[in-house]
Tab-separated table of N, CA, C and O in Angstrom:
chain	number	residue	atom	x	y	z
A	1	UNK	N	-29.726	-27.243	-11.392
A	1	UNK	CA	-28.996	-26.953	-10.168
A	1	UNK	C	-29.861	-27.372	-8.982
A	1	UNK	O	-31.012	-26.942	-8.900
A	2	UNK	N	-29.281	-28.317	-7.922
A	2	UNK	CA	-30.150	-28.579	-6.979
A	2	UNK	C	-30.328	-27.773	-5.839
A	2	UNK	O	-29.374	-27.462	-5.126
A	3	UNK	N	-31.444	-27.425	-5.626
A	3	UNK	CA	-31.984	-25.834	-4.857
A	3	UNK	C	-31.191	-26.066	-3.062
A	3	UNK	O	-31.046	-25.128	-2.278
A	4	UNK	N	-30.760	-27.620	-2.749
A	4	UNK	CA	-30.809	-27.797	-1.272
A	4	UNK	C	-29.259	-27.371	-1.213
A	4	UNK	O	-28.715	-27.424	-0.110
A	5	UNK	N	-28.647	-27.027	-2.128
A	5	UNK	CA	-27.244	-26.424	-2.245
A	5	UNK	C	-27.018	-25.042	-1.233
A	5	UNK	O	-26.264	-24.758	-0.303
A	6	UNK	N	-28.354	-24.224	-2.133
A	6	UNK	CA	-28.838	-23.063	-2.022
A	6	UNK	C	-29.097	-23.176	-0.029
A	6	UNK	O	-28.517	-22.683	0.938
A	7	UNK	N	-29.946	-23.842	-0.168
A	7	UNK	CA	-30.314	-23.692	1.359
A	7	UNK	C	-29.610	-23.942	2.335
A	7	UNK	O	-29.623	-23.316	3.395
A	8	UNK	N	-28.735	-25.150	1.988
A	8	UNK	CA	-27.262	-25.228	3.072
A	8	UNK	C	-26.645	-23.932	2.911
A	8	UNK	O	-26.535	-23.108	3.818
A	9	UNK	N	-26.299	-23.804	1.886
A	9	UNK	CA	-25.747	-22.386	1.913
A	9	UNK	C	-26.289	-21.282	2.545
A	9	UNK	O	-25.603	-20.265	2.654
A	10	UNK	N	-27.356	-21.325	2.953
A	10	UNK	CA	-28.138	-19.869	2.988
A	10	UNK	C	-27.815	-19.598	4.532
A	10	UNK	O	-27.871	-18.455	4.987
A	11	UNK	N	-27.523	-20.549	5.204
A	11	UNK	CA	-27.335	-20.307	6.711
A	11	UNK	C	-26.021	-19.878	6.906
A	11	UNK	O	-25.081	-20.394	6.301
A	12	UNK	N	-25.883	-18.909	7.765
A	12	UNK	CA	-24.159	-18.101	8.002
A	12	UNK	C	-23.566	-19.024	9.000
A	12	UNK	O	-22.497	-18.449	9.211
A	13	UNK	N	-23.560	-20.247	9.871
A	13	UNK	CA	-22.839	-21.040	9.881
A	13	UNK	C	-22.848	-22.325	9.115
A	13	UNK	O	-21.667	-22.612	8.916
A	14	UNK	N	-23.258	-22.797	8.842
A	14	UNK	CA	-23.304	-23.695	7.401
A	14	UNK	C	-22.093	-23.328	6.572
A	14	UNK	O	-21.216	-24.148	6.297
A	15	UNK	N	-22.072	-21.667	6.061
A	15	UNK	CA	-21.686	-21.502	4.917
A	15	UNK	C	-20.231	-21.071	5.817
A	15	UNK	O	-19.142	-21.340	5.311
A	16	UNK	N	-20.284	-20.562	6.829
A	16	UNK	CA	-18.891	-20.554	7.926
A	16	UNK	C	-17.893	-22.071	7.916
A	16	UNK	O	-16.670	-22.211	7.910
A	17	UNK	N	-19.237	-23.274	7.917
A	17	UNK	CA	-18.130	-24.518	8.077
A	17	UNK	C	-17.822	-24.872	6.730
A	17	UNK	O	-16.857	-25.623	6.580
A	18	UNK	N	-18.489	-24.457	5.643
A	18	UNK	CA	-17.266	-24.655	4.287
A	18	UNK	C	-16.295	-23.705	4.272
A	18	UNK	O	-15.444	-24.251	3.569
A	19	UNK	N	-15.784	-22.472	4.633
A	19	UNK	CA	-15.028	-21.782	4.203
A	19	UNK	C	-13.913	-22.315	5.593
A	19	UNK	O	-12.797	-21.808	5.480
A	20	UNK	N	-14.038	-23.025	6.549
A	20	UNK	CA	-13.286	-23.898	7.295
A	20	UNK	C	-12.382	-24.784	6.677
A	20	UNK	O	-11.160	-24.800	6.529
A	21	UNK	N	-13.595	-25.731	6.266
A	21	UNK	CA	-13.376	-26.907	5.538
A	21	UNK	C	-12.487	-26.574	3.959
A	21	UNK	O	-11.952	-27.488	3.332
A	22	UNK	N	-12.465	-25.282	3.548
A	22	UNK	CA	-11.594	-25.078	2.660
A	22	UNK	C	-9.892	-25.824	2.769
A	22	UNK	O	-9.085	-26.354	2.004
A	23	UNK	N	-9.974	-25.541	3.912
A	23	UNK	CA	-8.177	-25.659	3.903
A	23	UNK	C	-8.015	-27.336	4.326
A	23	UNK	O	-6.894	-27.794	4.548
A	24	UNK	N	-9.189	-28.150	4.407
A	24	UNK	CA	-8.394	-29.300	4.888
A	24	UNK	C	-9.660	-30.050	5.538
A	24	UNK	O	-10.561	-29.270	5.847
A	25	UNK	N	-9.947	-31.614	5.849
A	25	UNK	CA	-10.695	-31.750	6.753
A	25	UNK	C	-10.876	-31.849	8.143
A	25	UNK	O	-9.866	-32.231	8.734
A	26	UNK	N	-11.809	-31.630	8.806
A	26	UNK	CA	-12.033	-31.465	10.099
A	26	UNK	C	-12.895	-31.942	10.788
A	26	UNK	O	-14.035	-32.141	10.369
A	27	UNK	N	-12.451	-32.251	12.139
A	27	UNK	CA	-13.831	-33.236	12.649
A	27	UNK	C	-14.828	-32.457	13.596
A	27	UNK	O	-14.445	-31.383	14.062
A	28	UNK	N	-15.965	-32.891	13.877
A	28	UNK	CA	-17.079	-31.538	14.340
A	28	UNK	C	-16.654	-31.632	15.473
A	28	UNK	O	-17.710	-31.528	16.097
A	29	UNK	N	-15.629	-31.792	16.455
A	29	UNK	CA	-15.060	-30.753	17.580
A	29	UNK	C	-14.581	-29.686	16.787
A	29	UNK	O	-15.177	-28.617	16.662
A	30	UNK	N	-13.202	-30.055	16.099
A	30	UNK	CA	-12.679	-28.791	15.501
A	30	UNK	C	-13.255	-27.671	14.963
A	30	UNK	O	-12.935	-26.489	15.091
A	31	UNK	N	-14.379	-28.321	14.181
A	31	UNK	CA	-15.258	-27.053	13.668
A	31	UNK	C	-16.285	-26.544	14.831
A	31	UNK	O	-16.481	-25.331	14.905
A	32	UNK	N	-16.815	-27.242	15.560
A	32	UNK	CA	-17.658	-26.629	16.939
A	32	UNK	C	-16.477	-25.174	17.545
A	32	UNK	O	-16.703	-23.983	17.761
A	33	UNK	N	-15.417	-25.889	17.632
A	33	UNK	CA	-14.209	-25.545	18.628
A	33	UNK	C	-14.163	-23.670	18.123
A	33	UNK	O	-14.524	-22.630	18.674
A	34	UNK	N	-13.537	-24.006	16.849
A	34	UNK	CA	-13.133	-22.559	15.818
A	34	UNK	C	-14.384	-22.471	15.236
A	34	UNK	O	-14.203	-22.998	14.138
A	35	UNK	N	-15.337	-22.190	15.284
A	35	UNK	CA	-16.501	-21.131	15.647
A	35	UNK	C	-17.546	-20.871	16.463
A	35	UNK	O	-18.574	-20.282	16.131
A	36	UNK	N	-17.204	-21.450	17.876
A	36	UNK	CA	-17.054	-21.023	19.050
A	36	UNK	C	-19.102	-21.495	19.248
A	36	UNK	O	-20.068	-20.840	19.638
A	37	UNK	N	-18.896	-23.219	18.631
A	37	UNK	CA	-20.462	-23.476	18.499
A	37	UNK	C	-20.037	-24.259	19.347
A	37	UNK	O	-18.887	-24.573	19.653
A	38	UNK	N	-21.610	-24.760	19.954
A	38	UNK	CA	-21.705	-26.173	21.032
A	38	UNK	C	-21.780	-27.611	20.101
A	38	UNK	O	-22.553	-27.684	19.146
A	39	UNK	N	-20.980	-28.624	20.451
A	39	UNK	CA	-21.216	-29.655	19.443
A	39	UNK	C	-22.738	-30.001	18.825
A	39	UNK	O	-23.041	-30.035	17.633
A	40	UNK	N	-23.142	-30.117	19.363
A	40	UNK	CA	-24.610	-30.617	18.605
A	40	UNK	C	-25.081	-30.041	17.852
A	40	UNK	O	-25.661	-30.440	16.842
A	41	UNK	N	-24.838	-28.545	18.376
A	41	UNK	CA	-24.991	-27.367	16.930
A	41	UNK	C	-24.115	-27.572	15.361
A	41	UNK	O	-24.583	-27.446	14.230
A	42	UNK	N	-23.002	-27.852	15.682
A	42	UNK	CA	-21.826	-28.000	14.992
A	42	UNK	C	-22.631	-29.568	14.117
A	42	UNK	O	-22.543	-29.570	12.889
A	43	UNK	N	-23.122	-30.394	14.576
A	43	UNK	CA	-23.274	-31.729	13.989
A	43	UNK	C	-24.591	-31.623	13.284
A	43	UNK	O	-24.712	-32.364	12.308
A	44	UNK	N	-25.614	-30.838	13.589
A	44	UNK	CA	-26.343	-30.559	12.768
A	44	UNK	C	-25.929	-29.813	11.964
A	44	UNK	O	-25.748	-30.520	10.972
A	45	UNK	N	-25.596	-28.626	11.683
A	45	UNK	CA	-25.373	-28.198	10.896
A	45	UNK	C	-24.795	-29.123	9.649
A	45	UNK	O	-25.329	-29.064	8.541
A	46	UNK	N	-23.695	-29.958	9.911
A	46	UNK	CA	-22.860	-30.710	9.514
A	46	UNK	C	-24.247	-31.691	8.815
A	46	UNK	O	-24.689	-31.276	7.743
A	47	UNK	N	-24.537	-32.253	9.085
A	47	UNK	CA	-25.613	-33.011	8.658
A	47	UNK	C	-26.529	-32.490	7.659
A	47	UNK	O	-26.846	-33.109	6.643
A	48	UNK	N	-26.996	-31.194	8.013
A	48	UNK	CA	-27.406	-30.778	6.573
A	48	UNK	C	-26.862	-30.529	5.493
A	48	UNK	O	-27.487	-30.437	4.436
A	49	UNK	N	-25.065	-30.323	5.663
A	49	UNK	CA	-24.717	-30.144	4.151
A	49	UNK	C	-24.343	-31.708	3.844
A	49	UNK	O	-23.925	-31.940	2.710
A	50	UNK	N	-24.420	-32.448	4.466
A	50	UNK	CA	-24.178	-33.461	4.358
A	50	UNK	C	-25.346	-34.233	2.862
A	50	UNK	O	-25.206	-34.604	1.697
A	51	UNK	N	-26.505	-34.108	3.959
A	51	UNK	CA	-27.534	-34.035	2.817
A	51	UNK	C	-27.540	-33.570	1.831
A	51	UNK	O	-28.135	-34.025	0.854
A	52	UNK	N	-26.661	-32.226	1.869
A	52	UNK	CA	-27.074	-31.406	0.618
A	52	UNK	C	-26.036	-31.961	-0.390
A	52	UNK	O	-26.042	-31.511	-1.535
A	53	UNK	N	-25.074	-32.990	0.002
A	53	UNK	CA	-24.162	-33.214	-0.930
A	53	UNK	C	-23.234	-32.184	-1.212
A	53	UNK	O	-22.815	-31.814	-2.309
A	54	UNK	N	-22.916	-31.687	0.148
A	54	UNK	CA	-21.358	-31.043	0.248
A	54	UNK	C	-20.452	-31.476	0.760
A	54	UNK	O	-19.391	-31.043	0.310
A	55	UNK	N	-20.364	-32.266	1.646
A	55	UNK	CA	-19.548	-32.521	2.288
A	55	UNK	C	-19.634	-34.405	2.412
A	55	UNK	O	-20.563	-35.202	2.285
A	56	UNK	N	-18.436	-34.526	2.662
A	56	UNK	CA	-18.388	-36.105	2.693
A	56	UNK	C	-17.837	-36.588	3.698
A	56	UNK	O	-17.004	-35.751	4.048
A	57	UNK	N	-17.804	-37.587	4.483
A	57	UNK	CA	-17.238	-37.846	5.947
A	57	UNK	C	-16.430	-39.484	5.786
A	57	UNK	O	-16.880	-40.394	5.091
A	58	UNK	N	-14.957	-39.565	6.744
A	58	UNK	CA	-14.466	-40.565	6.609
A	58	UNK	C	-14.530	-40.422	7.988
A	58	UNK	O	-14.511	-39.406	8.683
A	59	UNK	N	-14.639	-42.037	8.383
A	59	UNK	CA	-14.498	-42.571	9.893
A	59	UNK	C	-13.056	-42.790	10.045
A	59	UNK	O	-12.557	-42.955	8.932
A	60	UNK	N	-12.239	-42.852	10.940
A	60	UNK	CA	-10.992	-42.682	11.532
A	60	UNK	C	-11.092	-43.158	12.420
A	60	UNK	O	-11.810	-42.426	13.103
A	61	UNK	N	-10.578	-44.811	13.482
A	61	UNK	CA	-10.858	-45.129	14.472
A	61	UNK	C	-12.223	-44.434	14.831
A	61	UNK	O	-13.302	-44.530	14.246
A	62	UNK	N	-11.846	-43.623	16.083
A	62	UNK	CA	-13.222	-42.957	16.955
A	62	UNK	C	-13.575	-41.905	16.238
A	62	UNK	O	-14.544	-41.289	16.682
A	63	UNK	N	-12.935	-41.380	14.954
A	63	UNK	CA	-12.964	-39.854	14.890
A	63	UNK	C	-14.057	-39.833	13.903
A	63	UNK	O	-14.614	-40.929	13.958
A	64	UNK	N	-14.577	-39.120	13.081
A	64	UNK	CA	-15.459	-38.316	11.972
A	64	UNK	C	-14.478	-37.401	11.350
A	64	UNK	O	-14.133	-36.502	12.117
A	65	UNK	N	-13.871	-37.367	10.055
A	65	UNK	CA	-13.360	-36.167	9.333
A	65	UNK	C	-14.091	-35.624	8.373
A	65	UNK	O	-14.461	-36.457	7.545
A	66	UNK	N	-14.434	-34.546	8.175
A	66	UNK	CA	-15.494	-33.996	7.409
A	66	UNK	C	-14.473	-32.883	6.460
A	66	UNK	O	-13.806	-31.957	6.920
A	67	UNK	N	-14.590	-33.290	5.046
A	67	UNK	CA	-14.334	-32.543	4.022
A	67	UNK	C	-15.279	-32.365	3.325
A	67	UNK	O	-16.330	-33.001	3.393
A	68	UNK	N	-14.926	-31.123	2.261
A	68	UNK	CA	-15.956	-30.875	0.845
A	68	UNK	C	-15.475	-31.524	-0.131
A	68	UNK	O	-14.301	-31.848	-0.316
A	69	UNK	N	-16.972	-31.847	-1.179
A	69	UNK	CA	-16.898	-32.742	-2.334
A	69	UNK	C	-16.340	-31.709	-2.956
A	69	UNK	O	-15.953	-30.672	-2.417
A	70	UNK	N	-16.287	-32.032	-4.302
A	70	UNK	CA	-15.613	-31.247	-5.160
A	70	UNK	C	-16.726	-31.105	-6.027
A	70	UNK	O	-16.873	-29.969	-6.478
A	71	UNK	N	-17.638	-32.059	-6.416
A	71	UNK	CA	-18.539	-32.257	-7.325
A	71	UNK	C	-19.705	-31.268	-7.365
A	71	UNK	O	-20.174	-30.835	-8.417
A	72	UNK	N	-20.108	-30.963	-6.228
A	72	UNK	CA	-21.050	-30.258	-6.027
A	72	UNK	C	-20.307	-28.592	-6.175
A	72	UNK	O	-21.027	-27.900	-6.895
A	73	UNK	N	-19.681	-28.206	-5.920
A	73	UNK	CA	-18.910	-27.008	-6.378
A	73	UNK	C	-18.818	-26.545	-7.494
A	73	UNK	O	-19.302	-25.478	-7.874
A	74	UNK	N	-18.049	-27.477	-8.256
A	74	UNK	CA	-17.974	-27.583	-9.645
A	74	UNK	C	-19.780	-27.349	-10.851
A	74	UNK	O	-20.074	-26.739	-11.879
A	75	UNK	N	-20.353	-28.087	-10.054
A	75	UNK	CA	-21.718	-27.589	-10.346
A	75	UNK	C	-22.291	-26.301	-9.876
A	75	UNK	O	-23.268	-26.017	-10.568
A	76	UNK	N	-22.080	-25.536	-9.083
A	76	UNK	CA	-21.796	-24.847	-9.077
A	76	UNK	C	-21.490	-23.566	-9.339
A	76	UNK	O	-22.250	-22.632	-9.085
A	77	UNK	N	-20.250	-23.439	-9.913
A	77	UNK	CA	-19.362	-22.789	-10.597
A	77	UNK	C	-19.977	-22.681	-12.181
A	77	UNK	O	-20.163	-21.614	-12.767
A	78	UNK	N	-20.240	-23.999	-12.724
A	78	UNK	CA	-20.837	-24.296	-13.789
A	78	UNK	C	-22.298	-23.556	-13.821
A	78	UNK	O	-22.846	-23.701	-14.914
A	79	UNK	N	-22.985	-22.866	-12.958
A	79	UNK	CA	-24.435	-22.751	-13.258
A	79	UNK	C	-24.203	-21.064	-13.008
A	79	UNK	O	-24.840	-20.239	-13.664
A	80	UNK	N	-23.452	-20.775	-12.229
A	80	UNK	CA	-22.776	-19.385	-12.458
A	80	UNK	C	-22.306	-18.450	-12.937
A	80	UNK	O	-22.341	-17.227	-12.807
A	81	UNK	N	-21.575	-19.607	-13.872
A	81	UNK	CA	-20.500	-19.056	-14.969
A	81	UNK	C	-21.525	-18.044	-16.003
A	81	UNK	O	-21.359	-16.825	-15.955
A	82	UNK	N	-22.491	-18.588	-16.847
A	82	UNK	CA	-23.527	-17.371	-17.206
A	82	UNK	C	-23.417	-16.454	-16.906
A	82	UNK	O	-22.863	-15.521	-17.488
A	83	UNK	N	-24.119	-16.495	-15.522
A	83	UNK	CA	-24.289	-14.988	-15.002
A	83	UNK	C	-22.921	-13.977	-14.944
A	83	UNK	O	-22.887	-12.747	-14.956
A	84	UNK	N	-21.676	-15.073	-14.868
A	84	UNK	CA	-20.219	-13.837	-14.331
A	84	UNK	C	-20.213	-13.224	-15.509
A	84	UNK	O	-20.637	-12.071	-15.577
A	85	UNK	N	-19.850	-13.721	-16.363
A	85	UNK	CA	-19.780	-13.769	-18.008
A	85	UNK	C	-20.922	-12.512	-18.610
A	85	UNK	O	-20.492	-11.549	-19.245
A	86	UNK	N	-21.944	-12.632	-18.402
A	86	UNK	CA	-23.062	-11.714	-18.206
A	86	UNK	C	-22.871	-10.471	-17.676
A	86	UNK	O	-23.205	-9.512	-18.372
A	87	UNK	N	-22.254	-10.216	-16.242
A	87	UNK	CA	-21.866	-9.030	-15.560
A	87	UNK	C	-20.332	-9.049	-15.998
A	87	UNK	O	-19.779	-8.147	-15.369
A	88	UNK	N	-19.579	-9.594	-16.675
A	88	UNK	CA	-18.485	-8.903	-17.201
A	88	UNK	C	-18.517	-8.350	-18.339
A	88	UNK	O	-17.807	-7.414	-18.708
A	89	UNK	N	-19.606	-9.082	-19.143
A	89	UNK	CA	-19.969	-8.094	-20.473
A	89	UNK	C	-20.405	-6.600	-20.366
A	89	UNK	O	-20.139	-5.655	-21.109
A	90	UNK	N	-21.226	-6.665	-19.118
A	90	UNK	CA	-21.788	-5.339	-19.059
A	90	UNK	C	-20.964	-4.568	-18.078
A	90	UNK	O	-21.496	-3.583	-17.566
A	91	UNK	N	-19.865	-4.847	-17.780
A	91	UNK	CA	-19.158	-3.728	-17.218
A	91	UNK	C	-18.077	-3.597	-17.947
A	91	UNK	O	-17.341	-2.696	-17.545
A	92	UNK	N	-17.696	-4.187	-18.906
A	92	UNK	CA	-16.985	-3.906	-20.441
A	92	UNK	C	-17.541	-2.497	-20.876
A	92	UNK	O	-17.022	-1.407	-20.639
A	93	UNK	N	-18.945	-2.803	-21.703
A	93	UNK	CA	-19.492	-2.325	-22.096
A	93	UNK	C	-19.726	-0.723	-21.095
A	93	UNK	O	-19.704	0.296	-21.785
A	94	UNK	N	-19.871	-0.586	-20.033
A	94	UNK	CA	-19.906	0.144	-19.297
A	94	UNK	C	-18.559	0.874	-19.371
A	94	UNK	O	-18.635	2.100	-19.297
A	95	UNK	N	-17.622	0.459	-19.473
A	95	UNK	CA	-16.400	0.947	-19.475
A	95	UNK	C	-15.736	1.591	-20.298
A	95	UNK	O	-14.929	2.517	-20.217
A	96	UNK	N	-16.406	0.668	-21.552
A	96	UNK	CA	-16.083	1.637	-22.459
A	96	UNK	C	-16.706	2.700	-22.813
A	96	UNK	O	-16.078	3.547	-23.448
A	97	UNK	N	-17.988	2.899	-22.512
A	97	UNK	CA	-18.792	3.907	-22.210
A	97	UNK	C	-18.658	4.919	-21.712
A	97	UNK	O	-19.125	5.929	-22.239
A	98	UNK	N	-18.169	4.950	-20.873
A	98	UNK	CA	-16.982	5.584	-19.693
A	98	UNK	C	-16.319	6.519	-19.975
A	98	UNK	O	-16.414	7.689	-19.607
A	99	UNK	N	-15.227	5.759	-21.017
A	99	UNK	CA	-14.102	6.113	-21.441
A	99	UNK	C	-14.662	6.986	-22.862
A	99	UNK	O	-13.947	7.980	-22.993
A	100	UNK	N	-15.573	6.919	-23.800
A	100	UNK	CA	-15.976	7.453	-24.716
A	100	UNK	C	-16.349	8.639	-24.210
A	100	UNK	O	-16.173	9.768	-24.667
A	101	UNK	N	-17.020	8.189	-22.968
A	101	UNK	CA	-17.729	10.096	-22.147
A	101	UNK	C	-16.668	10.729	-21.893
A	101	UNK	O	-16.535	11.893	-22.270
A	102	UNK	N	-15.702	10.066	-21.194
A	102	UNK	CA	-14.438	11.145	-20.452
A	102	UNK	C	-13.760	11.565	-22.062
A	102	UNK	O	-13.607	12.773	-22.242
A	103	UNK	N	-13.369	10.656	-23.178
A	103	UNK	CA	-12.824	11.592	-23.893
A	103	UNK	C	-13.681	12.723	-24.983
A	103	UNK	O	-13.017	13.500	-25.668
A	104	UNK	N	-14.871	12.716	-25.036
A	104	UNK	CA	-15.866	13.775	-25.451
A	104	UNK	C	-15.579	15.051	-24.405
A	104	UNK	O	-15.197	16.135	-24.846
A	105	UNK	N	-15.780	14.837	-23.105
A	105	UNK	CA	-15.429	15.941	-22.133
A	105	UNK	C	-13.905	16.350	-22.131
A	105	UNK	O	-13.530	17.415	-21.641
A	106	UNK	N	-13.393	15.801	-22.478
A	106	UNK	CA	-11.870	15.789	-22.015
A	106	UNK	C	-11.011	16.114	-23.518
A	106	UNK	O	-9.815	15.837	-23.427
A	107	UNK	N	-11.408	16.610	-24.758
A	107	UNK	CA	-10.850	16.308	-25.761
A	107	UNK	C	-9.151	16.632	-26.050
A	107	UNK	O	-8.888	17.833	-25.991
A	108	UNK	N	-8.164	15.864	-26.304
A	108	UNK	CA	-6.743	15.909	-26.321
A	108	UNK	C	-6.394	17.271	-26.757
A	108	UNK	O	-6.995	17.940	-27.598
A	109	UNK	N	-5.496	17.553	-26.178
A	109	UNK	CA	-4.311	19.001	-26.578
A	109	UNK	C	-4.485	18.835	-27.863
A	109	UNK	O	-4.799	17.706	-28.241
A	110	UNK	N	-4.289	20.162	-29.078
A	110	UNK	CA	-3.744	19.914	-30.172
A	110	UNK	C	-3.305	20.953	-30.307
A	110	UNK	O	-3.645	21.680	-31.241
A	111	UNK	N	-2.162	21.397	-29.127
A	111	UNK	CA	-0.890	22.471	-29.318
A	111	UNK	C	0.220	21.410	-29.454
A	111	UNK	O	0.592	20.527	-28.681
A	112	UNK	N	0.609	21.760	-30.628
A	112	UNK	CA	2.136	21.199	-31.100
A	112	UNK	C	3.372	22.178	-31.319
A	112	UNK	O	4.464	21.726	-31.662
């Protein structure tokens, strides 16, 4: 997993202009605009996930449109998946645990 993922990510606007960029692409007015950054702020930022291999940019006449790769996500998701898988086992396991305690405390009616 490449760690500069991590570090684009780690900044709360960075990780503000992907959850933007979710719905569609956008050019760094729009994203400066709707989160209320000054462009240059907005274009750096932009530039580092750029680097980081999140985001990909098409020229448009004058414009810049900035979307997310897919690729890097997917990696991702993929290096994650462990760990979810991991914390769903153990809150299975927890659960049923749970449920074994409450019915020891709790044992059923046996008026018939």
């Amino acid at each position: 997993m490449d760690t500069h993922i991590f570090s684009a990510l780690a900044e709360p606007h960075r990780l503000s202009i992907v959850e933007l960029l979710r719905g569609g692409p956008l050019t760094v007015g729009e994203i400066a605009e709707r989160l209320d950054l000054r462009q240059p702020q907005a274009s750096k930022h932009l530039r580092i996930l750029l680097e980081a291999g999140l985001l990909e940019v098409e020229a448009v006449a004058n414009r810049r449109n900035y979307r997310l790769r897919r690729e890097p996500f997917r990696e991702l998701d993929a290096w994650l998946k462990p760990y979810l898988n991991l914390w769903n086992e153990r809150f299975d396991n927890l659960d049923i645990y749970l449920q074994k305690l409450q019915a020891k405390n709790h044992p059923p009616d046996s008026h018939s």
